[in-house]
XYZ file of N, CA and C in Angstrom:
750
model
N 87.090 -122.252 -84.606
C 87.413 -123.222 -83.577
C 86.173 -123.752 -82.897
N 86.351 -124.725 -82.012
C 85.238 -125.320 -81.284
C 84.761 -124.378 -80.185
N 83.609 -124.730 -79.614
C 83.049 -123.920 -78.535
C 83.957 -123.936 -77.302
N 84.593 -125.079 -77.066
C 85.490 -125.183 -75.918
C 86.682 -124.247 -76.092
N 87.247 -124.232 -77.309
C 88.390 -123.358 -77.579
C 88.002 -121.886 -77.436
N 86.827 -121.523 -77.953
C 86.370 -120.140 -77.838
C 86.185 -119.742 -76.368
N 85.646 -120.662 -75.588
C 85.450 -120.376 -74.167
C 86.784 -120.222 -73.442
N 87.761 -121.076 -73.794
C 89.077 -120.986 -73.167
C 89.792 -119.696 -73.560
N 89.646 -119.264 -74.823
C 90.259 -118.007 -75.257
C 89.630 -116.815 -74.550
N 88.304 -116.861 -74.382
C 87.628 -115.785 -73.654
C 88.079 -115.731 -72.203
N 88.233 -116.900 -71.593
C 88.727 -116.970 -70.214
C 90.170 -116.493 -70.134
N 90.945 -116.835 -71.144
C 92.355 -116.464 -71.153
C 92.530 -114.949 -71.237
N 91.674 -114.296 -72.003
C 91.769 -112.841 -72.161
C 91.264 -112.087 -70.937
N 90.503 -112.745 -70.107
C 89.918 -112.094 -68.937
C 90.401 -112.737 -67.642
N 91.716 -112.672 -67.422
C 92.257 -113.147 -66.154
C 93.121 -114.374 -66.241
N 93.357 -114.909 -67.455
C 94.225 -116.073 -67.570
C 93.474 -117.383 -67.434
N 94.065 -118.443 -67.977
C 93.383 -119.746 -67.990
C 94.193 -120.868 -67.351
N 95.426 -120.594 -66.938
C 96.267 -121.633 -66.337
C 96.901 -121.084 -65.065
N 96.989 -121.924 -64.052
C 97.421 -121.467 -62.734
C 98.892 -121.781 -62.482
N 99.588 -120.789 -61.926
C 100.970 -120.953 -61.470
C 101.016 -120.549 -59.999
N 101.440 -121.473 -59.152
C 101.506 -121.222 -57.707
C 102.960 -121.076 -57.267
N 103.210 -120.019 -56.497
C 104.558 -119.741 -56.005
C 104.548 -119.652 -54.483
N 105.456 -120.385 -53.850
C 105.674 -120.283 -52.407
C 106.925 -119.447 -52.196
N 106.763 -118.271 -51.568
C 107.860 -117.318 -51.451
C 108.303 -117.148 -50.008
N 109.551 -116.789 -49.852
C 110.108 -116.405 -48.550
C 111.050 -115.234 -48.777
N 111.388 -114.547 -47.694
C 112.293 -113.402 -47.784
C 113.451 -113.626 -46.819
N 114.662 -113.866 -47.332
C 115.801 -114.165 -46.457
C 116.104 -113.062 -45.444
N 115.882 -111.803 -45.832
C 116.243 -110.702 -44.936
C 115.179 -110.471 -43.877
N 113.900 -110.493 -44.273
C 112.827 -110.272 -43.305
C 112.613 -111.473 -42.396
N 112.799 -112.671 -42.949
C 112.488 -113.867 -42.168
C 110.989 -114.014 -42.049
N 110.434 -113.524 -40.949
C 108.990 -113.550 -40.757
C 108.329 -112.479 -41.621
N 107.167 -112.819 -42.177
C 106.478 -111.914 -43.102
C 105.284 -111.214 -42.466
N 105.174 -111.251 -41.151
C 104.030 -110.630 -40.474
C 104.389 -109.255 -39.921
N 105.060 -108.428 -40.725
C 105.415 -107.077 -40.309
C 105.176 -106.119 -41.467
N 105.136 -104.840 -41.151
C 104.800 -103.830 -42.158
C 105.798 -103.764 -43.316
N 107.139 -103.799 -43.076
C 108.069 -103.777 -44.220
C 107.871 -104.967 -45.157
N 107.613 -106.151 -44.595
C 107.375 -107.332 -45.429
C 106.085 -107.174 -46.223
N 105.053 -106.589 -45.591
C 103.798 -106.377 -46.297
C 103.981 -105.431 -47.478
N 104.716 -104.337 -47.271
C 104.934 -103.384 -48.360
C 105.731 -104.022 -49.498
N 106.723 -104.846 -49.151
C 107.520 -105.530 -50.178
C 106.665 -106.522 -50.954
N 105.806 -107.272 -50.257
C 104.945 -108.242 -50.943
C 103.911 -107.553 -51.818
N 103.388 -106.416 -51.358
C 102.395 -105.711 -52.176
C 103.042 -105.104 -53.424
N 104.276 -104.615 -53.286
C 105.002 -104.104 -54.459
C 105.262 -105.223 -55.462
N 105.621 -106.404 -54.940
C 105.825 -107.563 -55.816
C 104.521 -107.975 -56.477
N 103.436 -107.958 -55.710
C 102.119 -108.300 -56.258
C 101.768 -107.373 -57.424
N 101.983 -106.079 -57.252
C 101.667 -105.105 -58.298
C 102.514 -105.332 -59.542
N 103.803 -105.621 -59.337
C 104.704 -105.857 -60.470
C 104.300 -107.108 -61.241
N 103.976 -108.181 -60.542
C 103.567 -109.421 -61.206
C 102.239 -109.245 -61.936
N 101.330 -108.475 -61.356
C 100.022 -108.254 -61.993
C 100.164 -107.482 -63.302
N 101.236 -106.686 -63.423
C 101.466 -105.911 -64.642
C 102.281 -106.675 -65.686
N 102.693 -107.884 -65.367
C 103.437 -108.699 -66.331
C 102.516 -109.044 -67.499
N 103.033 -108.938 -68.728
C 102.196 -109.103 -69.913
C 101.636 -110.512 -70.072
N 102.290 -111.504 -69.471
C 101.826 -112.886 -69.598
C 101.019 -113.343 -68.387
N 100.768 -112.446 -67.445
C 99.988 -112.755 -66.242
C 98.626 -112.090 -66.354
N 97.576 -112.888 -66.188
C 96.230 -112.330 -66.274
C 95.753 -111.731 -64.968
N 96.024 -112.428 -63.866
C 95.584 -111.955 -62.550
C 96.468 -112.588 -61.478
N 96.554 -111.910 -60.332
C 97.345 -112.400 -59.203
C 96.478 -112.345 -57.948
N 96.487 -113.426 -57.200
C 95.792 -113.475 -55.911
C 96.840 -113.765 -54.848
N 96.922 -112.901 -53.834
C 97.915 -113.070 -52.785
C 97.383 -112.472 -51.487
N 98.102 -112.712 -50.406
C 97.693 -112.193 -49.107
C 97.712 -110.670 -49.052
N 98.702 -109.983 -49.616
C 98.651 -108.507 -49.608
C 97.386 -107.951 -50.263
N 96.915 -108.600 -51.326
C 95.684 -108.142 -51.954
C 94.503 -108.298 -51.006
N 94.431 -109.440 -50.318
C 93.353 -109.657 -49.351
C 93.421 -108.643 -48.215
N 94.646 -108.320 -47.777
C 94.808 -107.348 -46.696
C 94.359 -105.955 -47.125
N 94.686 -105.577 -48.355
C 94.265 -104.278 -48.879
C 92.747 -104.183 -48.949
N 92.131 -105.249 -49.440
C 90.675 -105.261 -49.535
C 90.031 -105.260 -48.157
N 90.668 -105.928 -47.186
C 90.134 -105.955 -45.817
C 90.187 -104.576 -45.184
N 91.239 -103.836 -45.461
C 91.375 -102.496 -44.887
C 90.364 -101.514 -45.481
N 89.858 -101.831 -46.661
C 88.839 -100.976 -47.264
C 87.444 -101.270 -46.729
N 87.290 -102.452 -46.123
C 85.957 -102.891 -45.710
C 85.427 -102.126 -44.499
N 86.331 -101.691 -43.595
C 85.896 -101.000 -42.374
C 86.947 -99.977 -41.979
N 86.488 -98.816 -41.496
C 87.422 -97.731 -41.195
C 88.385 -98.081 -40.065
N 87.955 -98.927 -39.135
C 88.805 -99.233 -37.987
C 90.016 -100.093 -38.373
N 89.902 -100.828 -39.473
C 91.010 -101.687 -39.896
C 92.225 -100.877 -40.345
N 92.023 -99.594 -40.661
C 93.145 -98.747 -41.080
C 94.121 -98.492 -39.941
N 93.670 -98.701 -38.712
C 94.527 -98.452 -37.557
C 95.151 -99.738 -36.996
N 94.857 -100.860 -37.645
C 95.407 -102.133 -37.184
C 96.719 -102.430 -37.891
N 97.637 -103.068 -37.170
C 98.932 -103.431 -37.748
C 98.774 -104.670 -38.639
N 99.817 -104.945 -39.374
C 99.840 -106.073 -40.307
C 99.647 -107.397 -39.585
N 100.378 -107.605 -38.476
C 100.267 -108.884 -37.784
C 98.914 -109.032 -37.094
N 98.326 -107.906 -36.633
C 97.003 -107.980 -36.011
C 95.941 -108.340 -37.050
N 96.062 -107.762 -38.238
C 95.128 -108.108 -39.305
C 95.262 -109.579 -39.684
N 96.491 -110.081 -39.663
C 96.697 -111.502 -39.948
C 95.995 -112.379 -38.921
N 96.089 -111.987 -37.665
C 95.435 -112.761 -36.607
C 93.923 -112.785 -36.811
N 93.356 -111.645 -37.190
C 91.905 -111.570 -37.380
C 91.465 -112.415 -38.567
N 92.200 -112.284 -39.695
C 91.828 -113.026 -40.895
C 92.127 -114.513 -40.795
N 92.951 -114.897 -39.818
C 93.247 -116.316 -39.609
C 92.245 -116.984 -38.677
N 91.309 -116.200 -38.151
C 90.327 -116.739 -37.219
C 89.173 -117.430 -37.903
N 88.377 -118.147 -37.092
C 87.231 -118.883 -37.630
C 86.156 -117.956 -38.186
N 86.085 -116.735 -37.670
C 85.062 -115.795 -38.126
C 85.261 -115.398 -39.585
N 86.493 -115.536 -40.077
C 86.787 -115.223 -41.473
C 87.213 -116.480 -42.249
N 86.808 -117.638 -41.747
C 87.047 -118.935 -42.402
C 88.538 -119.206 -42.665
N 89.390 -118.708 -41.776
C 90.843 -118.959 -41.835
C 91.445 -118.602 -43.202
N 90.936 -117.519 -43.789
C 91.353 -117.185 -45.147
C 92.837 -116.841 -45.224
N 93.382 -116.183 -44.185
C 94.800 -115.792 -44.218
C 95.722 -117.005 -44.118
N 95.305 -118.023 -43.370
C 96.143 -119.198 -43.192
C 96.296 -120.000 -44.478
N 95.446 -119.748 -45.463
C 95.564 -120.424 -46.749
C 96.628 -119.787 -47.643
N 97.067 -118.600 -47.267
C 98.076 -117.893 -48.059
C 99.380 -117.689 -47.299
N 99.467 -118.187 -46.078
C 100.697 -118.056 -45.305
C 100.809 -119.227 -44.343
N 102.043 -119.717 -44.158
C 102.271 -120.842 -43.258
C 102.116 -120.411 -41.796
N 102.026 -121.379 -40.910
C 101.813 -121.062 -39.499
C 102.963 -120.265 -38.890
N 104.191 -120.566 -39.324
C 105.328 -119.799 -38.798
C 105.468 -118.435 -39.474
N 104.625 -118.164 -40.468
C 104.562 -116.876 -41.165
C 105.885 -116.505 -41.833
N 106.557 -117.506 -42.345
C 107.812 -117.287 -43.070
C 107.680 -117.560 -44.564
N 106.533 -118.133 -44.972
C 106.301 -118.443 -46.378
C 104.904 -117.974 -46.775
N 104.822 -117.356 -47.955
C 103.551 -116.841 -48.461
C 103.253 -117.450 -49.831
N 101.975 -117.590 -50.118
C 101.512 -118.167 -51.382
C 101.039 -117.068 -52.325
N 101.549 -117.096 -53.536
C 101.072 -116.229 -54.623
C 100.476 -117.126 -55.702
N 99.241 -116.834 -56.092
C 98.567 -117.590 -57.142
C 98.463 -116.705 -58.377
N 99.084 -117.135 -59.474
C 99.098 -116.376 -60.725
C 98.238 -117.103 -61.757
N 97.324 -116.366 -62.364
C 96.545 -116.895 -63.500
C 97.269 -116.474 -64.769
N 97.848 -117.447 -65.462
C 98.701 -117.164 -66.616
C 97.911 -117.201 -67.916
N 98.342 -116.346 -68.862
C 97.733 -116.317 -70.188
C 98.406 -117.348 -71.092
N 97.605 -118.114 -71.797
C 98.129 -119.140 -72.697
C 98.282 -118.636 -74.130
N 97.529 -117.623 -74.504
C 97.562 -117.110 -75.876
C 98.270 -115.757 -75.920
N 98.621 -115.337 -77.146
C 99.214 -114.022 -77.329
C 100.715 -113.972 -77.173
N 101.379 -115.118 -77.099
C 102.838 -115.134 -76.997
C 103.371 -116.395 -77.663
N 104.636 -116.305 -78.091
C 105.297 -117.437 -78.733
C 106.457 -117.974 -77.914
N 106.697 -117.404 -76.767
C 107.816 -117.843 -75.932
C 107.469 -119.125 -75.190
N 108.448 -119.985 -74.969
C 108.195 -121.189 -74.150
C 107.810 -120.815 -72.726
N 107.005 -121.663 -72.116
C 106.565 -121.395 -70.747
C 107.739 -121.328 -69.770
N 108.782 -122.114 -70.028
C 109.939 -122.098 -69.134
C 110.600 -120.721 -69.112
N 110.658 -120.055 -70.266
C 111.241 -118.714 -70.321
C 110.363 -117.702 -69.590
N 109.054 -117.847 -69.693
C 108.138 -116.937 -68.997
C 108.276 -117.111 -67.487
N 108.346 -118.365 -67.034
C 108.529 -118.617 -65.599
C 109.862 -118.054 -65.119
N 110.889 -118.165 -65.951
C 112.195 -117.618 -65.586
C 112.132 -116.105 -65.433
N 111.393 -115.419 -66.315
C 111.253 -113.967 -66.190
C 110.507 -113.588 -64.912
N 109.534 -114.414 -64.520
C 108.816 -114.170 -63.270
C 109.741 -114.393 -62.075
N 110.577 -115.422 -62.142
C 111.542 -115.666 -61.074
C 112.510 -114.501 -60.929
N 112.909 -113.892 -62.037
C 113.806 -112.744 -61.976
C 113.142 -111.559 -61.287
N 111.854 -111.358 -61.533
C 111.123 -110.282 -60.856
C 111.053 -110.545 -59.362
N 110.755 -111.786 -58.997
C 110.670 -112.151 -57.581
C 112.013 -111.923 -56.880
N 113.092 -112.352 -57.516
C 114.430 -112.160 -56.923
C 114.801 -110.684 -56.842
N 114.354 -109.902 -57.797
C 114.654 -108.465 -57.798
C 114.064 -107.780 -56.582
N 112.935 -108.253 -56.107
C 112.283 -107.665 -54.935
C 112.741 -108.309 -53.627
N 113.779 -109.114 -53.701
C 114.373 -109.688 -52.500
C 113.760 -110.984 -52.020
N 112.786 -111.506 -52.742
C 112.140 -112.750 -52.337
C 112.799 -113.944 -53.023
N 112.516 -115.108 -52.497
C 113.051 -116.353 -53.038
C 111.902 -117.331 -53.238
N 111.889 -117.989 -54.396
C 110.860 -118.996 -54.678
C 111.324 -120.327 -54.107
N 110.635 -120.791 -53.081
C 110.976 -122.078 -52.470
C 110.324 -123.243 -53.202
N 109.121 -123.015 -53.688
C 108.421 -124.053 -54.447
C 107.560 -123.376 -55.509
N 107.404 -124.058 -56.627
C 106.462 -123.587 -57.651
C 105.716 -124.799 -58.189
N 104.451 -124.587 -58.492
C 103.628 -125.695 -58.959
C 102.417 -125.188 -59.709
N 101.474 -126.077 -59.939
C 100.292 -125.732 -60.712
C 100.404 -126.250 -62.139
N 99.317 -126.236 -62.882
C 99.319 -126.744 -64.266
C 100.335 -126.031 -65.164
N 100.520 -124.735 -64.980
C 101.429 -123.986 -65.852
C 102.867 -124.453 -65.670
N 103.299 -124.615 -64.431
C 104.657 -125.107 -64.168
C 104.821 -126.543 -64.651
N 103.768 -127.344 -64.507
C 103.815 -128.732 -64.976
C 103.948 -128.793 -66.495
N 103.215 -127.934 -67.196
C 103.299 -127.896 -68.659
C 104.693 -127.455 -69.112
N 105.280 -126.487 -68.398
C 106.629 -126.029 -68.751
C 107.645 -127.147 -68.584
N 107.531 -127.886 -67.484
C 108.444 -128.999 -67.241
C 108.234 -130.111 -68.258
N 106.977 -130.378 -68.598
C 106.659 -131.425 -69.574
C 107.210 -131.063 -70.953
N 107.136 -129.786 -71.318
C 107.662 -129.342 -72.615
C 109.170 -129.572 -72.700
N 109.876 -129.307 -71.602
C 111.328 -129.534 -71.571
C 111.643 -131.019 -71.714
N 110.882 -131.864 -71.027
C 111.114 -133.305 -71.091
C 110.797 -133.866 -72.480
N 109.713 -133.377 -73.103
C 109.355 -133.843 -74.450
C 110.445 -133.454 -75.447
N 110.944 -132.231 -75.347
C 112.006 -131.772 -76.246
C 113.269 -132.595 -76.066
N 113.654 -132.810 -74.805
C 114.857 -133.598 -74.523
C 114.693 -135.037 -75.002
N 113.520 -135.611 -74.763
C 113.261 -136.992 -75.188
C 113.298 -137.122 -76.708
N 112.761 -136.135 -77.417
C 112.747 -136.174 -78.884
C 114.164 -136.128 -79.445
N 114.981 -135.226 -78.926
C 116.353 -135.100 -79.426
C 117.181 -136.350 -79.122
N 117.035 -136.884 -77.910
C 117.781 -138.092 -77.555
C 117.338 -139.285 -78.398
N 116.032 -139.394 -78.625
C 115.517 -140.505 -79.441
C 116.031 -140.414 -80.872
N 116.042 -139.193 -81.426
C 116.543 -139.011 -82.790
C 118.022 -139.355 -82.881
N 118.802 -138.960 -81.870
C 120.242 -139.234 -81.880
C 120.515 -140.734 -81.874
N 119.890 -141.455 -80.930
C 120.114 -142.896 -80.831
C 119.534 -143.637 -82.040
N 118.450 -143.103 -82.590
C 117.852 -143.716 -83.771
C 118.797 -143.623 -84.962
N 119.424 -142.457 -85.134
C 120.357 -142.284 -86.248
C 121.610 -143.137 -86.064
N 122.077 -143.251 -84.823
C 123.247 -144.096 -84.558
C 122.933 -145.563 -84.863
N 121.779 -146.023 -84.400
C 121.389 -147.416 -84.655
C 121.184 -147.671 -86.136
N 120.558 -146.716 -86.819
C 120.329 -146.887 -88.254
C 121.641 -146.898 -89.030
N 122.615 -146.108 -88.578
C 123.921 -146.084 -89.259
C 124.570 -147.458 -89.204
N 124.508 -148.100 -88.043
C 125.085 -149.438 -87.902
C 124.363 -150.440 -88.802
N 123.021 -150.384 -88.784
C 122.235 -151.308 -89.605
C 122.484 -151.060 -91.090
N 122.605 -149.774 -91.483
C 122.839 -149.447 -92.890
C 124.162 -150.015 -93.384
N 125.205 -149.936 -92.554
C 126.513 -150.481 -92.943
C 126.456 -152.004 -93.074
N 125.757 -152.657 -92.139
C 125.665 -154.113 -92.179
C 124.837 -154.605 -93.354
N 123.772 -153.880 -93.696
C 122.871 -154.328 -94.751
C 123.434 -154.038 -96.136
N 123.919 -152.812 -96.337
C 124.374 -152.422 -97.674
C 125.745 -152.982 -98.015
N 126.606 -153.130 -96.993
C 127.981 -153.606 -97.188
C 128.740 -152.743 -98.193
N 128.377 -151.465 -98.181
C 129.030 -150.503 -99.074
C 129.030 -149.147 -98.383
N 130.183 -148.512 -98.308
C 130.285 -147.222 -97.639
C 129.500 -146.152 -98.377
N 129.488 -146.214 -99.710
C 128.762 -145.216 -100.488
C 127.255 -145.357 -100.267
N 126.769 -146.608 -100.324
C 125.338 -146.839 -100.100
C 124.940 -146.477 -98.668
N 125.794 -146.829 -97.719
C 125.515 -146.515 -96.315
C 125.441 -145.012 -96.101
N 126.398 -144.288 -96.689
C 126.402 -142.824 -96.554
C 125.152 -142.227 -97.178
N 124.732 -142.749 -98.329
C 123.522 -142.247 -98.991
C 122.275 -142.500 -98.138
N 122.196 -143.672 -97.514
C 121.048 -143.995 -96.658
C 120.999 -143.092 -95.437
N 122.155 -142.919 -94.794
C 122.208 -142.089 -93.579
C 121.885 -140.639 -93.909
N 122.462 -140.144 -95.026
C 122.190 -138.761 -95.432
C 120.716 -138.553 -95.741
N 120.084 -139.527 -96.364
C 118.659 -139.418 -96.689
C 117.809 -139.309 -95.432
N 118.111 -140.158 -94.430
C 117.341 -140.127 -93.187
C 117.576 -138.815 -92.437
N 118.819 -138.338 -92.437
C 119.108 -137.057 -91.776
C 118.339 -135.926 -92.434
N 118.287 -135.920 -93.761
C 117.542 -134.877 -94.478
C 116.045 -134.978 -94.202
N 115.533 -136.208 -94.104
C 114.105 -136.388 -93.777
C 113.810 -135.849 -92.379
N 114.696 -136.165 -91.418
C 114.506 -135.691 -90.041
C 114.577 -134.167 -89.977
N 115.571 -133.582 -90.641
C 115.702 -132.123 -90.650
C 114.519 -131.459 -91.340
N 114.059 -132.065 -92.429
C 112.904 -131.517 -93.126
C 111.641 -131.565 -92.279
N 111.448 -132.665 -91.551
C 110.264 -132.803 -90.695
C 110.290 -131.790 -89.559
N 111.429 -131.723 -88.853
C 111.538 -130.771 -87.747
C 111.485 -129.335 -88.243
N 112.094 -129.087 -89.416
C 112.047 -127.740 -89.979
C 110.640 -127.302 -90.324
N 109.852 -128.227 -90.884
C 108.463 -127.906 -91.219
C 107.648 -127.619 -89.961
N 107.912 -128.384 -88.897
C 107.200 -128.163 -87.627
C 107.549 -126.790 -87.062
N 108.834 -126.432 -87.093
C 109.268 -125.128 -86.578
C 108.717 -123.992 -87.434
N 108.709 -124.196 -88.754
C 108.238 -123.142 -89.668
C 106.746 -122.859 -89.491
N 105.960 -123.901 -89.321
C 104.516 -123.732 -89.161
C 104.121 -123.387 -87.731
N 105.047 -123.550 -86.789
C 104.741 -123.257 -85.391
C 103.859 -124.286 -84.732
N 103.838 -125.492 -85.266
C 103.003 -126.562 -84.694
C 103.562 -126.996 -83.334
N 102.658 -127.295 -82.427
C 103.073 -127.714 -81.084
C 103.456 -129.186 -81.085
N 104.504 -129.509 -80.338
C 104.939 -130.896 -80.172
C 104.601 -131.322 -78.756
N 103.771 -132.345 -78.615
C 103.376 -132.815 -77.294
C 103.733 -134.291 -77.157
N 103.196 -134.912 -76.115
C 103.527 -136.311 -75.836
C 102.945 -137.262 -76.874
N 102.026 -136.777 -77.720
C 101.453 -137.617 -78.772
C 102.192 -137.419 -80.093
N 102.418 -136.168 -80.473
C 103.072 -135.884 -81.756
C 104.558 -136.214 -81.741
N 105.203 -136.138 -80.578
C 106.635 -136.454 -80.502
C 106.918 -137.912 -80.863
N 106.229 -138.902 -80.274
C 106.443 -140.294 -80.719
C 106.035 -140.529 -82.171
N 105.058 -139.742 -82.667
C 104.621 -139.912 -84.051
C 105.748 -139.572 -85.024
N 106.573 -138.578 -84.675
C 107.720 -138.214 -85.518
C 108.708 -139.376 -85.586
N 108.963 -140.001 -84.439
C 109.887 -141.134 -84.397
C 109.339 -142.308 -85.211
N 108.036 -142.546 -85.100
C 107.422 -143.650 -85.855
C 107.539 -143.406 -87.357
N 107.329 -142.178 -87.801
C 107.461 -141.852 -89.235
C 108.877 -142.101 -89.731
N 109.868 -141.718 -88.929
C 111.256 -141.958 -89.315
C 111.569 -143.452 -89.338
N 111.012 -144.195 -88.408
C 111.215 -145.652 -88.397
C 110.634 -146.295 -89.654
N 109.462 -145.813 -90.081
C 108.863 -146.341 -91.316
C 109.744 -146.021 -92.521
N 110.288 -144.799 -92.548
C 111.182 -144.431 -93.657
C 112.438 -145.294 -93.656
N 112.981 -145.552 -92.463
C 114.158 -146.412 -92.354
C 113.846 -147.831 -92.802
N 112.689 -148.337 -92.399
C 112.294 -149.699 -92.770
C 112.178 -149.837 -94.281
N 111.535 -148.863 -94.920
C 111.387 -148.908 -96.387
C 112.754 -148.842 -97.072
N 113.622 -147.968 -96.565
C 114.942 -147.809 -97.173
C 115.763 -149.096 -97.058
N 115.697 -149.750 -95.913
C 116.428 -151.005 -95.717
C 115.890 -152.082 -96.650
N 114.552 -152.157 -96.783
C 113.942 -153.153 -97.674
C 114.360 -152.918 -99.126
N 114.436 -151.626 -99.527
C 114.845 -151.313 -100.902
C 116.284 -151.742 -101.145
N 117.177 -151.440 -100.193
C 118.589 -151.803 -100.338
C 118.753 -153.321 -100.389
N 118.010 -154.042 -99.530
C 118.078 -155.506 -99.537
C 117.575 -156.067 -100.866
N 116.496 -155.493 -101.399
C 115.954 -155.961 -102.679
C 116.944 -155.715 -103.811
N 117.626 -154.578 -103.783
C 118.618 -154.283 -104.819
C 119.786 -155.254 -104.730
N 120.226 -155.540 -103.499
C 121.329 -156.493 -103.323
C 120.953 -157.870 -103.850
N 119.748 -158.344 -103.546
C 119.309 -159.655 -104.012
C 119.173 -159.682 -105.536
N 118.719 -158.562 -106.099
C 118.595 -158.488 -107.557
C 119.952 -158.552 -108.229
N 120.932 -157.851 -107.629
C 122.289 -157.882 -108.182
C 122.901 -159.273 -108.078
N 122.627 -159.971 -106.975
C 123.153 -161.331 -106.808
C 122.549 -162.277 -107.845
N 121.260 -162.122 -108.128
C 120.611 -162.984 -109.121
C 121.203 -162.764 -110.508
N 121.477 -161.478 -110.824
C 122.068 -161.174 -112.127
C 123.469 -161.755 -112.258
N 124.202 -161.801 -111.137
C 125.568 -162.356 -111.184
C 125.568 -163.879 -111.325
N 124.590 -164.557 -110.687
C 124.601 -166.014 -110.664
C 123.774 -166.643 -111.786
N 122.884 -165.879 -112.411
C 122.074 -166.453 -113.499
C 122.908 -166.985 -114.651
N 123.948 -166.245 -115.146
C 124.764 -166.797 -116.240
C 125.481 -168.079 -115.838
N 125.907 -168.147 -114.584
C 126.632 -169.341 -114.116
C 125.704 -170.541 -114.075
N 124.470 -170.322 -113.637
C 123.489 -171.413 -113.525
C 123.076 -171.902 -114.937
N 122.878 -170.925 -115.824
C 122.462 -171.298 -117.162
C 123.605 -171.978 -117.930
């Protein structure tokens, strides 16, 4: 592979290469500036960090744990007091970047692994959502490149299937009008369906990725096949007409 690919794979193996951001809240705790909420968030942080498709997790509980290790006196401070200190100018408002002002929503930043799995990103995000719900939290918002790629993959898949469906319907109508024969029309439609199934089957078998560039390319290839097939049928019809009228003319 290229140097860029090698660098991305190395980055992916050491902490993940794509970011997934989660905004969480806890319906039962409400405010997250208390010790029970901190313990629940740290347990969730540990569980997410051990997920096989997650390279690293950055969250407020992790920052709080590291802060408590920095000085012995911090071990005697409560969760909300530590939040007040870390939200101050002396610490560059680091806590306020991971929690809203009303302290009811917290930010979790996940570095996701792109290699080493064959599952769609949407399924991986769903498994992460199940873990979050299991610990009593609720995902209010999710974003980042990883979530965007998962959503884009769903849209590309849906667009490809819808385009193929309408393309086959339109071609069926054109085939009937051009061939003026049910047998010829059925043969044309069956041929295009087999070409489409063969193309998609080959893509699935080889595991090739379908993106916003390759998806329209599949449709264009089918359109070219349809165009050639229609031209062949029209040429055959004209040839048959010439054979029928030549004896009459002569």
